[in-house]
Structure formats: structure tokens, C-alpha cells
Short mmCIF file of C-alpha atoms in Angstrom, two decimals:
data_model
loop_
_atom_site.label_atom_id
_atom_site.label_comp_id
_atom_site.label_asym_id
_atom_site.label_seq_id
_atom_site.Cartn_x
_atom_site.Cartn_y
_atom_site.Cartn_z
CA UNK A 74 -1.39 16.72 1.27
CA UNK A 75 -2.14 13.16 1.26
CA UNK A 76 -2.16 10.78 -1.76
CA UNK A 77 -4.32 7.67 -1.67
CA UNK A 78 -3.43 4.67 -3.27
CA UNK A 79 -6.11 1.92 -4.64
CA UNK A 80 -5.83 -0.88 -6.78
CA UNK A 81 -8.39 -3.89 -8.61
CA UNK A 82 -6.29 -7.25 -9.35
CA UNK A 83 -8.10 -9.09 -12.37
CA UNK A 84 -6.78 -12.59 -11.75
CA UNK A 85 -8.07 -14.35 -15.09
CA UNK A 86 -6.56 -11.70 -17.14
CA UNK A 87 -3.92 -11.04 -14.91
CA UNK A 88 -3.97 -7.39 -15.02
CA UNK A 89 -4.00 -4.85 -12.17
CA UNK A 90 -6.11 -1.59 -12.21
CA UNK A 91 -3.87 0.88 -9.98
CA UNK A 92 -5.09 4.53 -9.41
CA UNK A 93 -3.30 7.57 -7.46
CA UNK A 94 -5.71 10.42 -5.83
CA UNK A 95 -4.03 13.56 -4.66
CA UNK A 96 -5.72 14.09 -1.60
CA UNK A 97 -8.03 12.04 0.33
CA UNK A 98 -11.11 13.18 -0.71
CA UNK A 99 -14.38 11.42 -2.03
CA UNK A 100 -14.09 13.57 -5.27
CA UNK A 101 -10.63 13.09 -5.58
CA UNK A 102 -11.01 9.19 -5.44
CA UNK A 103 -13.74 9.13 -7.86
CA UNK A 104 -11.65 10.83 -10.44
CA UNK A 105 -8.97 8.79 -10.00
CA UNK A 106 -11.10 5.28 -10.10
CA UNK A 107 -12.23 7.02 -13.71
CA UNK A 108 -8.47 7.44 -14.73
CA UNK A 109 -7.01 4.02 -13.61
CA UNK A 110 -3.77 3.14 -15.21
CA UNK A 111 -4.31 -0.92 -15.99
CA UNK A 112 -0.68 -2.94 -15.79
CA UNK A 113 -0.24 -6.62 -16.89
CA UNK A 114 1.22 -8.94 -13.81
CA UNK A 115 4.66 -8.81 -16.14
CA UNK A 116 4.55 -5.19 -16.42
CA UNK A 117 4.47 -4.93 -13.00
CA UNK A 118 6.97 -7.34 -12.29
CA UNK A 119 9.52 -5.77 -14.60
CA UNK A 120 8.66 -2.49 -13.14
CA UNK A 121 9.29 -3.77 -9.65
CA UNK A 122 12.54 -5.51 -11.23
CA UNK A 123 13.54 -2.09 -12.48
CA UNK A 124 13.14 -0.47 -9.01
CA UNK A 125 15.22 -2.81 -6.93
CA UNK A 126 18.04 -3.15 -8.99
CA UNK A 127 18.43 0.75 -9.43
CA UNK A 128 19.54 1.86 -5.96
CA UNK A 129 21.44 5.37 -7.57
CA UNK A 130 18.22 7.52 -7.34
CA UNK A 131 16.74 6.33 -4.12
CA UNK A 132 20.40 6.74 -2.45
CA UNK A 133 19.72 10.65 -4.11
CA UNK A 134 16.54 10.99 -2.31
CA UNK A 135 17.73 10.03 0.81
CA UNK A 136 20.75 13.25 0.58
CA UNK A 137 18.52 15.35 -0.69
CA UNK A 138 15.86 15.06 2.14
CA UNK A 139 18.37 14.70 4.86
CA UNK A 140 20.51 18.48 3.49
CA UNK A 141 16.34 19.55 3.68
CA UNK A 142 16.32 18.96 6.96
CA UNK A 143 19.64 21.18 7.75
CA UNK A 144 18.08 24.36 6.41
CA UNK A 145 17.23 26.04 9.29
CA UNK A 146 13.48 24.89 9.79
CA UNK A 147 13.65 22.52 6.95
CA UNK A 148 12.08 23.07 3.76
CA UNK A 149 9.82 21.42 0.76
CA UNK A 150 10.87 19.26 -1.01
CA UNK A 151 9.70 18.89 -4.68
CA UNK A 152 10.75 15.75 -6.55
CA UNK A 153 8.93 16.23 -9.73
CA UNK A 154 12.51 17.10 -11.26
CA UNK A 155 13.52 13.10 -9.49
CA UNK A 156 10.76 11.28 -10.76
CA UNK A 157 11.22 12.82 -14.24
CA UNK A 158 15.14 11.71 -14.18
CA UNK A 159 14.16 8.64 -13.45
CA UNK A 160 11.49 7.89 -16.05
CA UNK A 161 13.97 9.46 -18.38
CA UNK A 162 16.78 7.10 -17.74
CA UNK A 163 14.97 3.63 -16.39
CA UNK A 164 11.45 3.95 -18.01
CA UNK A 165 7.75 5.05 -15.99
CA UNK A 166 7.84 3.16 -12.43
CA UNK A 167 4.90 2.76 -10.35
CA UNK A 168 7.29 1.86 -7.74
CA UNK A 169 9.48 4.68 -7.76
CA UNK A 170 6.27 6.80 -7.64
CA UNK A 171 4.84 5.18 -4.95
CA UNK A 172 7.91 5.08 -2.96
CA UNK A 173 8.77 8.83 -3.05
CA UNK A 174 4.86 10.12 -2.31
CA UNK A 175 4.89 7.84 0.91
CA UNK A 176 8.02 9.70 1.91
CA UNK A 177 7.32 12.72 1.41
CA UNK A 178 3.97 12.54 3.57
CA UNK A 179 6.37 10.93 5.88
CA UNK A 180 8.68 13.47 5.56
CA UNK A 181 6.27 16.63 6.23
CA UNK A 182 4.57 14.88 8.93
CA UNK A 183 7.75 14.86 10.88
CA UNK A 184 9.63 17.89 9.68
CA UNK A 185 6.46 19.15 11.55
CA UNK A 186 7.89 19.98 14.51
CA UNK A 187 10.54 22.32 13.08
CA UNK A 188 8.03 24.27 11.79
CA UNK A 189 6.68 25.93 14.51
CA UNK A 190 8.35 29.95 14.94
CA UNK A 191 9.23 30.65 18.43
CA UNK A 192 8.61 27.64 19.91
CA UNK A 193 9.12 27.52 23.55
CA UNK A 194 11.19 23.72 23.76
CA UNK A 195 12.25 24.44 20.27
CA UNK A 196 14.36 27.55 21.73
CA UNK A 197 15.08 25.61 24.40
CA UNK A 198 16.31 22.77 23.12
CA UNK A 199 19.37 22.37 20.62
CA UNK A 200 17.99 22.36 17.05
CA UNK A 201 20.15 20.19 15.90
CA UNK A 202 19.18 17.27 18.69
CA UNK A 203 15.49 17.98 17.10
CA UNK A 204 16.84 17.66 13.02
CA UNK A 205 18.83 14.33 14.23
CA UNK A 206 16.07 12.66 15.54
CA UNK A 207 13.78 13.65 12.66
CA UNK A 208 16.73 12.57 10.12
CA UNK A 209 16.84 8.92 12.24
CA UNK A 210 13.67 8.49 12.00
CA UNK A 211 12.92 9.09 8.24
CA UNK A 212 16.47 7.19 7.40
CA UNK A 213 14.34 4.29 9.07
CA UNK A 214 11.45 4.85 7.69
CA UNK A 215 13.06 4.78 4.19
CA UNK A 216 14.98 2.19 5.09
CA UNK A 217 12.50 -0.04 6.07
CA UNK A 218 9.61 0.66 3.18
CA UNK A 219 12.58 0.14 0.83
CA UNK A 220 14.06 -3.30 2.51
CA UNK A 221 9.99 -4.18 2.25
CA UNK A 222 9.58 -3.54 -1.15
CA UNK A 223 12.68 -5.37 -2.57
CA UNK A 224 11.96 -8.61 -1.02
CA UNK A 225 13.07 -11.45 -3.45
CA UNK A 226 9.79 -13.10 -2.17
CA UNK A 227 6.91 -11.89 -4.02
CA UNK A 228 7.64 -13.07 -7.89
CA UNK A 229 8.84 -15.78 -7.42
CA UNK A 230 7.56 -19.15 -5.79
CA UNK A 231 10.70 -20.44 -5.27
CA UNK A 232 11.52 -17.86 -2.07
CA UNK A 233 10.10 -18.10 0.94
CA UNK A 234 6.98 -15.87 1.38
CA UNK A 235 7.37 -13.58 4.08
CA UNK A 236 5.03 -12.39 6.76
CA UNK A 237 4.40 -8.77 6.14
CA UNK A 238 2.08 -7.19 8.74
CA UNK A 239 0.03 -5.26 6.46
CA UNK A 240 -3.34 -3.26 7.31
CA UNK A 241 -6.40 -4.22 5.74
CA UNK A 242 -7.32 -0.82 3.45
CA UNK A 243 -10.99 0.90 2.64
CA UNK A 244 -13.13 -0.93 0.24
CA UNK A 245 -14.07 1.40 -2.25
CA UNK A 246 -17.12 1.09 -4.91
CA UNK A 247 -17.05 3.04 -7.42
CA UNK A 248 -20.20 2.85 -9.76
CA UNK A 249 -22.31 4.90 -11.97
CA UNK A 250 -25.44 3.93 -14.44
CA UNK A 251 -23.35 1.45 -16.27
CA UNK A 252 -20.60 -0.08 -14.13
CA UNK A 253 -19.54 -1.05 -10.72
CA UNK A 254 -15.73 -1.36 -9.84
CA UNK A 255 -14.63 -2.45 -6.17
CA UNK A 256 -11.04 -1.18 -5.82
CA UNK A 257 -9.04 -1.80 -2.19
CA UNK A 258 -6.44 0.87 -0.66
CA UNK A 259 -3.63 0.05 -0.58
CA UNK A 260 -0.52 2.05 1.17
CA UNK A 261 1.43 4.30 -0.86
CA UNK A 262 4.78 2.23 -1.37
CA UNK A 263 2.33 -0.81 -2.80
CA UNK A 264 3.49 -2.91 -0.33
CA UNK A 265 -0.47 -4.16 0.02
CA UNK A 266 -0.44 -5.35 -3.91
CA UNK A 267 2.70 -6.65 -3.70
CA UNK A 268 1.36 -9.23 -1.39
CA UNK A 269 -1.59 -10.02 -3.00
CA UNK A 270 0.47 -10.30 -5.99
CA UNK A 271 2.59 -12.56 -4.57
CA UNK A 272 0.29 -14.99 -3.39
CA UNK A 273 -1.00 -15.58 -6.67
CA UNK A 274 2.72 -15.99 -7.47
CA UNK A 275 3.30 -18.69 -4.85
CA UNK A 276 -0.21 -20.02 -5.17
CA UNK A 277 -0.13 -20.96 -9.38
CA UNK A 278 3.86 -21.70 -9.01
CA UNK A 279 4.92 -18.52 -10.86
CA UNK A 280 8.66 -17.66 -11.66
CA UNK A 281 10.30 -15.29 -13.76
CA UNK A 282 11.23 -16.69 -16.93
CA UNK A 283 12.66 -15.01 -20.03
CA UNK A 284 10.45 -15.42 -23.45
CA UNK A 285 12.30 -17.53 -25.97
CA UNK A 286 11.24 -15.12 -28.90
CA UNK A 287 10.56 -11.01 -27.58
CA UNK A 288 13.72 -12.60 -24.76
CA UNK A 289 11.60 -10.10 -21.95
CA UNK A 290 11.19 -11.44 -18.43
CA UNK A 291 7.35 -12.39 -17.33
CA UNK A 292 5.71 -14.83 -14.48
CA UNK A 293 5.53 -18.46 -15.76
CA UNK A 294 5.92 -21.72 -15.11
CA UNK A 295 9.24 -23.41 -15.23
CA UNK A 296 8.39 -25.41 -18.32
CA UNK A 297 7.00 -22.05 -20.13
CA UNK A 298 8.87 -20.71 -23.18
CA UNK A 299 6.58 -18.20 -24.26
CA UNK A 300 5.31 -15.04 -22.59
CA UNK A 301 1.46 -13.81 -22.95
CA UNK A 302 1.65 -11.21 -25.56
CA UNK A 303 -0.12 -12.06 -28.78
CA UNK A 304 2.87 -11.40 -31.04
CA UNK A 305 4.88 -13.96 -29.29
CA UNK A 306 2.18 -16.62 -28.71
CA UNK A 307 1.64 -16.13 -32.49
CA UNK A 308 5.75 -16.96 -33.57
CA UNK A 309 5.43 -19.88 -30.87
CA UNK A 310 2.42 -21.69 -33.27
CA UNK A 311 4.36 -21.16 -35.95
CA UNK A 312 8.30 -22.43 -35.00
CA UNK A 313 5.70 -25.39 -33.77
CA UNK A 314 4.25 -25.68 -37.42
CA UNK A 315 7.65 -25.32 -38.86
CA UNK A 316 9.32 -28.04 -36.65
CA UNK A 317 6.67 -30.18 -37.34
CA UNK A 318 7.32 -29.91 -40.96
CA UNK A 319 10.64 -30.09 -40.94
CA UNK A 320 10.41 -33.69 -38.94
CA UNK A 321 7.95 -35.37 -39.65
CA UNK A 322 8.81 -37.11 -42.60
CA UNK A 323 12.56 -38.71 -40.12
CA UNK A 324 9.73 -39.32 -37.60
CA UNK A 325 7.07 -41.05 -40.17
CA UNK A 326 9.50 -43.04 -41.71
CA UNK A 327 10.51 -44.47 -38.73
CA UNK A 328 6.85 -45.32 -37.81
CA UNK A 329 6.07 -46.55 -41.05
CA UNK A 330 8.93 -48.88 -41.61
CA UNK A 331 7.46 -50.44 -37.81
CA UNK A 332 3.73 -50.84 -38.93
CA UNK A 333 5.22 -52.41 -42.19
CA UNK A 334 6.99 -55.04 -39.73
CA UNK A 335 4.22 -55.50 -38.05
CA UNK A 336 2.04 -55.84 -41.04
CA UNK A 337 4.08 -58.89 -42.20
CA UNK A 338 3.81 -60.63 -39.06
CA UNK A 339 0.36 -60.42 -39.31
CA UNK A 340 0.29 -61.62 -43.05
CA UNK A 341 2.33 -65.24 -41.61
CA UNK A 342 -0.08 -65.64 -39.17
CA UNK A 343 -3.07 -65.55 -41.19
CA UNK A 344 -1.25 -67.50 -43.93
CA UNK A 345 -0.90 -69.94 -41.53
CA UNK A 346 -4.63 -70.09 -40.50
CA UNK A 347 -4.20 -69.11 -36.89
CA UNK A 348 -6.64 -66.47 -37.52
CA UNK A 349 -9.52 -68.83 -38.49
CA UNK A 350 -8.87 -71.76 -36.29
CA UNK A 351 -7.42 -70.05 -33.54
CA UNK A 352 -9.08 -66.83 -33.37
CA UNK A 353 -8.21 -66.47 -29.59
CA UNK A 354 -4.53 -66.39 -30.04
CA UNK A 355 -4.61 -63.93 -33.03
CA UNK A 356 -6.82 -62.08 -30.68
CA UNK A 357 -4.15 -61.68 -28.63
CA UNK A 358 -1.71 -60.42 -31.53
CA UNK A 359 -3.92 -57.96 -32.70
CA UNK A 360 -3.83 -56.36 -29.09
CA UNK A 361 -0.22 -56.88 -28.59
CA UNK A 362 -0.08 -55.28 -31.58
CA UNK A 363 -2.46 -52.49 -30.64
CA UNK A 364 -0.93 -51.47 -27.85
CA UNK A 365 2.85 -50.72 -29.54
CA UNK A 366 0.88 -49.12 -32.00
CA UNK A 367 -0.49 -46.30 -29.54
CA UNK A 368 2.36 -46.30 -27.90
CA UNK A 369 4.58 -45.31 -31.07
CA UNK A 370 1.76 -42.46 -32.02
CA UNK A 371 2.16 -41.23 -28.50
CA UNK A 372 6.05 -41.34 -28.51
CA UNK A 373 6.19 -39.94 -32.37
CA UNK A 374 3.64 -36.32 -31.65
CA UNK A 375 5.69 -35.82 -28.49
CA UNK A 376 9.00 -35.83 -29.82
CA UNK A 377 6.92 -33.51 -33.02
CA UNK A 378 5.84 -31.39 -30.05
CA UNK A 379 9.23 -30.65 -28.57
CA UNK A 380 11.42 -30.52 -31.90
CA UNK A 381 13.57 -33.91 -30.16
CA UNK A 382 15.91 -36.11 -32.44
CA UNK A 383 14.16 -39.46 -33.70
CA UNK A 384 16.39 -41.39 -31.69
CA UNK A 385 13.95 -42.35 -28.67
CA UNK A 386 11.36 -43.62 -31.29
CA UNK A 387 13.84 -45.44 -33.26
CA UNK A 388 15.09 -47.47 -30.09
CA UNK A 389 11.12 -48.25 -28.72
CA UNK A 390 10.39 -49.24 -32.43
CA UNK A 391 13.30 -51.76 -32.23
CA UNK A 392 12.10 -53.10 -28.78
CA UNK A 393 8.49 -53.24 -30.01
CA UNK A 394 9.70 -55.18 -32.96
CA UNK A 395 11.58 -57.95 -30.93
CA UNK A 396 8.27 -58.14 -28.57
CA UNK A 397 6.06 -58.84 -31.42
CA UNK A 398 8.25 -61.26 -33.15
CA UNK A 399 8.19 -62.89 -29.98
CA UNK A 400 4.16 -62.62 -29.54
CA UNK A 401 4.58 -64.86 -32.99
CA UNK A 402 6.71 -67.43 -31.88
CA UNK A 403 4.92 -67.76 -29.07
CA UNK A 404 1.70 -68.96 -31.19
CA UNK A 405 3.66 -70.57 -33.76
CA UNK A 406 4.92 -73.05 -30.73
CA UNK A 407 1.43 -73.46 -30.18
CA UNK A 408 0.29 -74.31 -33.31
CA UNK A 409 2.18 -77.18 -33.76
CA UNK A 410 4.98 -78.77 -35.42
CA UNK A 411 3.36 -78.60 -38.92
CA UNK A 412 2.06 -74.89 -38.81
CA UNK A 413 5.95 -74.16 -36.97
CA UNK A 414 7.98 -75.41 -39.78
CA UNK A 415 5.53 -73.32 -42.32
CA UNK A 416 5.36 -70.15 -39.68
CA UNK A 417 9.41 -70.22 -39.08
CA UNK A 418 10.39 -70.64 -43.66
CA UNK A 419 7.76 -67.84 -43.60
CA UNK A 420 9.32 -65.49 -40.86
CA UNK A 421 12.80 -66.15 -42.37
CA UNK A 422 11.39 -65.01 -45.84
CA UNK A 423 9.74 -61.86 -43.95
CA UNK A 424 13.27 -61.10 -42.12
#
């Protein structure tokens, strides 16, 4: 019996279609494309999670097929009983799954040879030299697809990608009168999607990050609090809203007691005329001025944004003061001694 893995990656909704036939079969592919199983990327992640840090059960299946092995020609071995322990205690895992069908196949292919009654080299040989070497090489084998699929590298950007020598799988098309899906095989242990996956990973600068609000693990970036479920996306907007009620009136009054500076800076000047008969330099107030001004709205929403103390704003407002009291002074100088003695009573009036 041979199961045949395929799989249909949906980057821009970064979901996964992955579908198990029991034997490799035309019909038996078809009905398995009709009974996909569809994952998120941070399902499958946790999944994958789930599977390397749980060592107990695959240490299980490695006894149990190696005492299989003993029994005189070697037996089957079911692991329905396994796999149902282990969605029992950790949760369904496509991994697991996966893992234990492509050792199994592995596992019959090989126990092959002590299969055969009456074999001439079989009664020749010592049986147990033939169960060794069929025990070495499915400890490798097991080994190997396990070391594989516990790399650190694949969900996370940070680690070094490795070079996997995997084989390029069937294309498959699967289409009737309304759709048509193209799936790719993939091997049985996933190793295949978990590359694919992982270059999406290392290509958008993925990590796994833990959501501030459900507190589950998913692929993000580093500056991401939130992960993608709706529920969570929704209590994000609104601990945004709430901040942003809660400080904007510190915020406001910070920028408000600025423009009112500002404001009477502007009144001396045009008291003083500058504005009418020297329209240039009050031209170059109003910009002076124009330019704090955008820069304390930028300053003011991004410390709204992130829920930060008004501290930041309170020290630029300070500097922007001293700059345009010095903008003044500047055009006071030049508007000579008369207009300087009115400008300077004026300014000490407005201080």
C-alpha cells in the first residue's frame, strides 16, 4: 500500500490545501483532491511546533517497529492505536501522520526480504544478520526524515535556510465543469511543503511571534502584535480606539498650548506691520511656522498610535518654541530700532 501526498499553497491567503490518497491510484487521488483538509500557515506552524518538541511517541514508534522486526519473519504493524494516542494527548498533527505513513511504506518495503518462506540465502544465512541490517537501515531512515523535519530553519527567517535535496513531485490537475485545482506531490513526511513554506518564510521576513491578545504563536513580522484571526484583529482596533481616547486630551493639550505660542508670535508681528511692509520676512515665519506645525501632528498621531507617554512631544514642542521665538527676533533685528523696541515690550507682554 502506498499513500500519496499532495498539497496547493495559497500565498495571498496564506493557507495550504493538503490531501492524503491511500493508494496511488488516479481514482484514489481524485477523491482525495475533493476532500482536501485546508490549514492556515500558523496552523501549520504550530502543528509542526507540536511535532518537534514531542519526541515521547516517535521514540515509541521506533521500539515498536524494531521488537516487529524480532518476530520471526517480522510482522504488520498497525499504528492506528499511535496516531489516536497522539491526537488524544497533543491535538490532530499532519506531521505525525505524515511521518508514520512514510515509515511504514519504508518499513514493509524492507521487512520484504524476511518474508519470503524457505528462502534459499535466507536459510543460509543467519536471520538475525538479515533483521540487523533491516533494523539499521530503518533506524536511519527514521532518523534522518525526523532530523529533516525538525530543522529550526523553515519558520523562521532568522536561521539559516538549509539545502534540502528534494525531488520535484507530479503536477496534478484536478478539474471538473466548474473548477480547476493544480495540486503538487509532495513526499509523505512533508518535507516538500516544508520548503516551500519556508521560503515564503525567509522571503517576506517571517518569525514566530506570540499574539498580544489570543497569546498563540503565528508567522509575523518582528514589529507584529497581532495574529490574523478576525477576533483578534477586531480587540487590536479597539485597545487602538481606547488608547486613543484615553490620550488624547495629555497629547492635545500639549499641542494646543504650542499653536497658542505660536499664535501670539504671529499676533506681534503683524502688530508691528511686518506683515504689510515686509511681506517677505513674514513669509518666512509663516513657513517656519508651518513646518513645526506638521512636524508636531506627525509626532502627536504616532505617539496616539503606539499608546507612548507625552514626553517626546512635550520636549520637541519646547525646542520648536525657542526656534520660533528666535525666527522673531531675527525679523524684529531687521526691522529696525523703532519696530525692535515695540516688537521686544510686546514679546515680554506675550511671555
Amino acid at each position: 500500500m502506498e499513500t500519496t501526498t499532495i498539497y496547493r499553497i495559497n500565498e495571498t491567503g496564506r493557507t495550504i490545501n493538503i490531501a492524503q490518497s491511500v493508494n496511488d491510484t488516479d481514482e484514489s487521488i481524485h477523491g482525495a483532491v475533493l476532500n482536501t483538509r485546508t490549514f492556515t500557515f500558523d496552523e501549520l506552524m504550530n502543528q509542526h511546533r507540536v511535532f518537534c518538541e514531542h519526541t515521547e511517541p516517535y521514540d515509541a514508534f521506533k521500539d515498536r517497529l524494531n521488537s516487529a522486526l524480532r518476530i520471526d519473519k517480522s510482522i504488520e504493524v498497525s499504528t492506528d492505536d499511535m496516531i489516536a494516542r497522539f491526537i488524544a494527548e497533543y491535538g490532530e498533527n499532519i506531521f505525525f501522520r505524515g511521518y508514520v505513513s512514510s515509515v511504514i511504506e519504508f518499513y514493509d518495503k524492507e521487512r520484504h526480504v524476511l518474508l519470503k518462506p524457505n528462502d534459499v540465502v535466507i536459510a543460509k544465512l543467519n536471520r538475525r544478520k538479515i533483521q540487523d541490517e533491516v533494523s539499521r537501515k530503518l533506524m536511519a531512515y527514521m532518523d534522518t526524515q525526523f532530523a529533516l523535519m525538525c530543522s529550526d530553519a523553515y519558520f523562521s527567517h532568522k536561521s539559516t535556510m538549509e539545502h534540502f535535496m528534494i525531488q520535484s513531485g507530479r503536477t496534478i490537475v484536478a478539474a471538473d465543469d466548474y473548477t480547476f485545482n493544480v495540486f503538487r506531490e509532495s513526499d509523505n513526511c512533508l518535507l516538500t511543503i516544508l520548503a516551500e513554506v519556508g521560503q515564503l518564510v525567509h522571503y517576506n521576513k517571517w518569525t514566530v511571534c506570540e499574539c498580544g491578545f489570543c497569546h498563540k504563536l503565528f508567522l509575523g513580522t518582528e514589529r507584529e502584535v497581532c495574529c490574523h484571526s478576525a477576533e483578534c484583529i477586531e480587540a487590536q482596533k479597539q485597545q487602538k480606539e481606547a488608547i486613543y481616547k484615553e490620550n488624547t486630551k495629555a497629547y492635545s493639550a500639549v499641542k494646543r498650548d504650542y499653536d497658542a505660542y505660536v499664535r501670539r508670535y504671529k499676533k506681534v508681528l503683524v502688530e508691528a506691520g511686518i506683515e504689510k511692509y515686509h511681506p517677505a520676512e513674514f513669509d518666512d515665519f509663516m513657513q517656519a511656522k508651518q513646518e513645526r506645525m506638521e512636524d508636531m501632528d506627525k509626532l502627536k498621531k504616532r505617539l496616539i498610535r503606539n499608546g507612548l507617554p507625552t514626553k517626546e512631544l512635550e520636549d520637541l514642542s519646547a525646542k520648536y518654541k525657542a526656534e520660533i521665538k528666535a525666527v522673531v527676533e531675527e525679523l524684529v533685528e531687521k526691522f529696525g530700532r523703532k519696530g525692535e523696541t515695540f516688537c521686544r515690550n510686546r514679546m515680554k507682554t506675550q511671555n
